[in-house]
Short mmCIF file of C-alpha atoms in Angstrom, two decimals:
data_model
loop_
_atom_site.label_atom_id
_atom_site.label_comp_id
_atom_site.label_asym_id
_atom_site.label_seq_id
_atom_site.Cartn_x
_atom_site.Cartn_y
_atom_site.Cartn_z
CA HIS A 594 33.09 -0.52 6.71
CA ASN A 595 29.90 -2.56 6.33
CA LEU A 596 26.57 -0.83 6.68
CA PRO A 597 24.15 -3.19 8.48
CA ILE A 598 20.52 -3.23 7.62
CA PRO A 599 19.02 -1.49 10.69
CA PRO A 600 16.43 -3.30 12.71
CA PRO A 601 13.50 -1.32 13.93
CA SER A 602 15.08 -1.07 17.40
CA HIS A 603 17.32 1.66 16.11
CA PHE A 604 14.24 3.81 15.83
CA ALA A 605 12.47 2.77 19.01
CA HIS A 606 11.93 6.44 20.05
CA LEU A 607 9.60 6.77 17.00
CA TYR A 608 7.41 3.65 17.41
CA LYS A 609 7.09 0.42 19.29
CA PRO A 610 6.56 -3.23 18.27
CA ASN A 611 2.97 -4.49 18.52
CA SER A 612 1.59 -6.87 21.08
CA SER A 613 3.10 -9.84 19.12
CA GLY A 614 6.58 -8.37 19.28
CA GLN A 615 6.55 -7.54 15.52
CA THR A 616 7.05 -4.13 13.90
CA ILE A 617 4.41 -3.67 11.19
CA ILE A 618 4.43 -0.42 9.11
CA LEU A 619 1.73 0.83 6.73
CA GLY A 620 3.40 2.94 4.11
CA ILE A 621 1.87 5.28 1.58
CA GLU A 622 3.81 6.29 -1.55
CA GLY A 623 2.66 8.81 -4.10
CA SER A 624 5.66 10.85 -5.29
CA ALA A 625 4.80 10.56 -8.94
CA ASN A 626 2.14 8.91 -11.09
CA LYS A 627 1.96 5.66 -9.01
CA CYS A 628 -0.06 5.62 -5.76
CA GLY A 629 0.86 2.60 -3.64
CA VAL A 630 0.14 1.38 -0.06
CA GLY A 631 2.32 -1.34 1.43
CA VAL A 632 2.29 -3.28 4.66
CA LEU A 633 5.75 -4.36 5.81
CA CYS A 634 6.49 -6.62 8.78
CA TYR A 635 9.75 -7.06 10.68
CA ASN A 636 10.15 -10.31 12.70
CA PRO A 637 12.71 -9.95 15.44
CA THR A 638 12.93 -13.68 15.87
CA THR A 639 14.18 -14.26 12.37
CA GLN A 640 15.43 -10.72 11.80
CA THR A 641 13.67 -10.65 8.43
CA TYR A 642 11.35 -8.31 6.59
CA GLN A 643 8.22 -9.51 4.79
CA THR A 644 5.93 -7.57 2.49
CA LEU A 645 2.40 -8.52 3.56
CA SER A 646 0.64 -6.42 0.78
CA ASN A 647 1.41 -3.81 -1.83
CA PRO A 648 -1.61 -2.75 -3.91
CA ARG A 649 -1.11 0.19 -6.25
CA LYS A 650 -2.72 2.31 -8.91
CA THR A 651 -0.94 4.08 -11.75
CA TYR A 652 -2.16 7.26 -13.42
CA VAL A 653 -1.77 6.86 -17.13
CA SER A 654 -1.83 10.15 -18.97
CA PRO A 655 -3.34 10.62 -22.45
CA ALA A 656 -1.21 9.34 -25.29
CA GLY A 657 1.65 11.76 -26.13
CA CYS A 658 1.38 13.63 -22.98
CA GLY A 659 3.32 13.48 -19.63
CA PHE A 660 1.54 13.30 -16.28
CA LEU A 661 0.88 16.76 -14.70
CA PRO A 662 0.83 17.40 -10.91
CA LYS A 663 -2.78 18.45 -10.68
CA GLU A 664 -4.32 15.52 -12.52
CA THR A 665 -1.97 13.10 -10.84
CA ALA A 666 -3.01 14.48 -7.45
CA TRP A 667 -6.68 14.05 -8.36
CA HIS A 668 -5.90 10.38 -9.31
CA HIS A 669 -4.24 9.70 -6.00
CA GLN A 670 -7.03 11.31 -3.97
CA ALA A 671 -9.56 9.10 -5.83
CA HIS A 672 -7.69 5.85 -5.14
CA VAL A 673 -5.67 6.13 -1.88
CA VAL A 674 -8.57 5.11 0.46
CA ALA A 675 -9.47 2.09 -1.49
CA LEU A 676 -5.78 1.17 -1.67
CA ILE A 677 -5.40 1.44 2.14
CA ARG A 678 -8.41 -0.87 2.65
CA ALA A 679 -7.09 -3.34 0.06
CA ALA A 680 -3.66 -3.37 1.72
CA LEU A 681 -5.06 -4.05 5.13
CA SER A 682 -7.47 -6.66 3.88
CA GLU A 683 -4.67 -8.54 1.99
CA ALA A 684 -2.27 -8.30 4.97
CA PHE A 685 -4.82 -9.19 7.63
CA PRO A 686 -7.61 -11.26 6.00
CA ASN A 687 -10.73 -11.88 8.06
CA GLU A 688 -9.87 -9.12 10.51
CA THR A 689 -12.22 -6.20 10.84
CA HIS A 690 -10.04 -3.58 12.39
CA PRO A 691 -6.38 -4.75 12.13
CA GLN A 692 -5.03 -1.27 12.67
CA LYS A 693 -6.00 -1.42 16.35
CA THR A 694 -3.76 -4.37 17.19
CA HIS A 695 -1.13 -4.77 14.49
CA LEU A 696 0.28 -1.38 13.27
CA SER A 697 3.35 0.07 14.84
CA ALA A 698 3.40 3.22 12.62
CA ILE A 699 2.33 4.80 9.40
CA ALA A 700 5.00 5.94 6.94
CA PHE A 701 4.59 8.33 4.01
CA THR A 702 6.80 9.72 1.30
CA LEU A 703 7.88 13.25 2.33
CA GLY A 704 9.82 13.86 -0.91
CA PRO A 705 11.41 14.36 -3.26
CA GLY A 706 8.65 14.20 -5.86
CA MET A 707 5.71 16.06 -7.38
CA GLY A 708 4.18 18.46 -4.94
CA GLY A 709 0.44 17.84 -5.57
CA PRO A 710 0.67 14.01 -5.51
CA LEU A 711 2.97 14.11 -2.43
CA ARG A 712 0.52 16.37 -0.52
CA SER A 713 -2.43 14.17 -1.36
CA CYS A 714 -0.85 11.07 0.09
CA ALA A 715 0.69 12.90 3.02
CA MET A 716 -2.78 14.22 4.03
CA ALA A 717 -4.18 10.69 3.98
CA ALA A 718 -1.25 9.41 6.17
CA ARG A 719 -1.60 12.26 8.63
CA THR A 720 -5.38 11.68 8.92
CA LEU A 721 -4.91 8.04 9.59
CA SER A 722 -2.17 8.71 12.17
CA LEU A 723 -4.55 10.99 14.05
CA LEU A 724 -7.64 8.80 13.59
CA TRP A 725 -5.93 5.59 14.64
CA LYS A 726 -3.47 7.27 17.21
CA VAL A 727 -0.47 5.62 15.44
CA PRO A 728 2.85 7.30 15.05
CA LEU A 729 3.66 8.97 11.78
CA ILE A 730 7.04 8.72 10.05
CA ALA A 731 8.16 10.77 7.05
CA VAL A 732 10.42 8.95 4.58
CA ASN A 733 12.90 10.28 2.01
CA HIS A 734 11.90 8.80 -1.39
CA CYS A 735 15.51 8.29 -2.55
CA ILE A 736 16.75 6.62 0.62
CA ALA A 737 13.75 4.29 0.65
CA HIS A 738 14.71 3.05 -2.90
CA ILE A 739 18.17 2.36 -1.66
CA GLU A 740 17.15 0.62 1.53
CA MET A 741 14.65 -1.55 -0.30
CA GLY A 742 17.38 -2.66 -2.66
CA ARG A 743 19.68 -3.41 0.26
CA VAL A 744 16.97 -5.58 1.95
CA ALA A 745 16.22 -7.40 -1.39
CA THR A 746 19.91 -8.10 -2.26
CA SER A 747 21.45 -8.28 1.28
CA ALA A 748 24.04 -5.75 0.04
CA SER A 749 25.99 -4.42 3.02
CA ASP A 750 27.58 -1.22 1.82
CA PRO A 751 26.68 -0.61 -1.85
CA VAL A 752 27.64 2.13 -4.28
CA VAL A 753 24.29 2.85 -5.93
CA LEU A 754 23.38 4.28 -9.39
CA TYR A 755 20.05 5.75 -8.56
CA VAL A 756 17.90 6.14 -11.68
CA SER A 757 14.40 6.80 -10.43
CA GLY A 758 12.34 9.07 -12.60
CA GLY A 759 14.17 12.37 -13.12
CA ASN A 760 17.15 11.35 -11.04
CA THR A 761 20.55 10.07 -12.00
CA GLN A 762 22.85 10.00 -9.02
CA VAL A 763 25.87 7.97 -7.82
CA ILE A 764 25.21 7.48 -4.14
CA ALA A 765 27.03 5.81 -1.23
CA TYR A 766 26.96 5.85 2.58
CA SER A 767 29.77 7.89 4.07
CA ASP A 768 30.38 9.44 7.49
CA GLY A 769 26.95 8.67 8.95
CA ARG A 770 24.70 9.48 5.97
CA TYR A 771 24.05 8.76 2.31
CA ARG A 772 25.93 11.18 0.00
CA ILE A 773 25.80 12.05 -3.66
CA PHE A 774 29.13 11.64 -5.39
CA GLY A 775 27.95 12.42 -8.89
CA GLU A 776 24.84 13.34 -10.87
CA THR A 777 23.80 14.28 -14.38
CA ILE A 778 22.89 17.82 -15.42
CA ASP A 779 21.19 16.71 -18.71
CA ILE A 780 18.56 14.02 -19.33
CA ALA A 781 18.31 11.59 -16.44
CA VAL A 782 18.82 7.88 -17.03
CA GLY A 783 15.44 7.17 -15.50
CA ASN A 784 13.74 9.49 -18.08
CA CYS A 785 15.73 7.84 -20.77
CA LEU A 786 14.36 4.37 -19.67
CA ASP A 787 10.86 5.79 -19.60
CA ARG A 788 11.12 7.14 -23.13
CA PHE A 789 12.63 3.84 -24.42
CA ALA A 790 9.73 1.99 -22.77
CA ARG A 791 7.16 4.12 -24.51
CA VAL A 792 8.84 3.59 -27.90
CA VAL A 793 8.81 -0.24 -27.57
CA GLY A 794 5.33 -0.27 -26.02
CA LEU A 795 6.02 -1.40 -22.44
CA SER A 796 3.26 -0.80 -20.01
CA ASN A 797 3.67 1.94 -17.35
CA ASP A 798 1.48 0.09 -14.92
#
């Protein structure tokens, strides 16, 4: 069977379109060493998604060292507020308080990921949700990667090789949910790619 890309109407019990009929989500991601804030708009007229902004900051650890949860969490805490402001300014230029009229919900990465960085970004999302009185939506990191790929490629029902960070999994949609059909028990392909990038001098930012 084909797996359609779900329009926001499938989740109408969680949030509503704004006064213009669009569904606009501000998302905060911080599961590893990159802290990012994106503003995504769904237009029901054209049934298309558009990324309005996506600023991000990467914690780059000292040479020869990996990034540790505590230092990475400090990095995210230091940058997340500025990133939120930058995302809103880029998405809605010349507007003072766009969150009051445009946002349908705030999304954040619930997991999987590193505990400290995840908690830092989750706290920012929860604070904004309460402050702006906007619904809060927790997102599975792995599923978000797959759904982003489906939107970008228009793939209807893919079998996915998921190689994000420490994960190597073969995933497909079956019987109402994504399921893991195979995974590594040694070094992950994602880590292998990271190590190769370091050897050849590719930037992590």
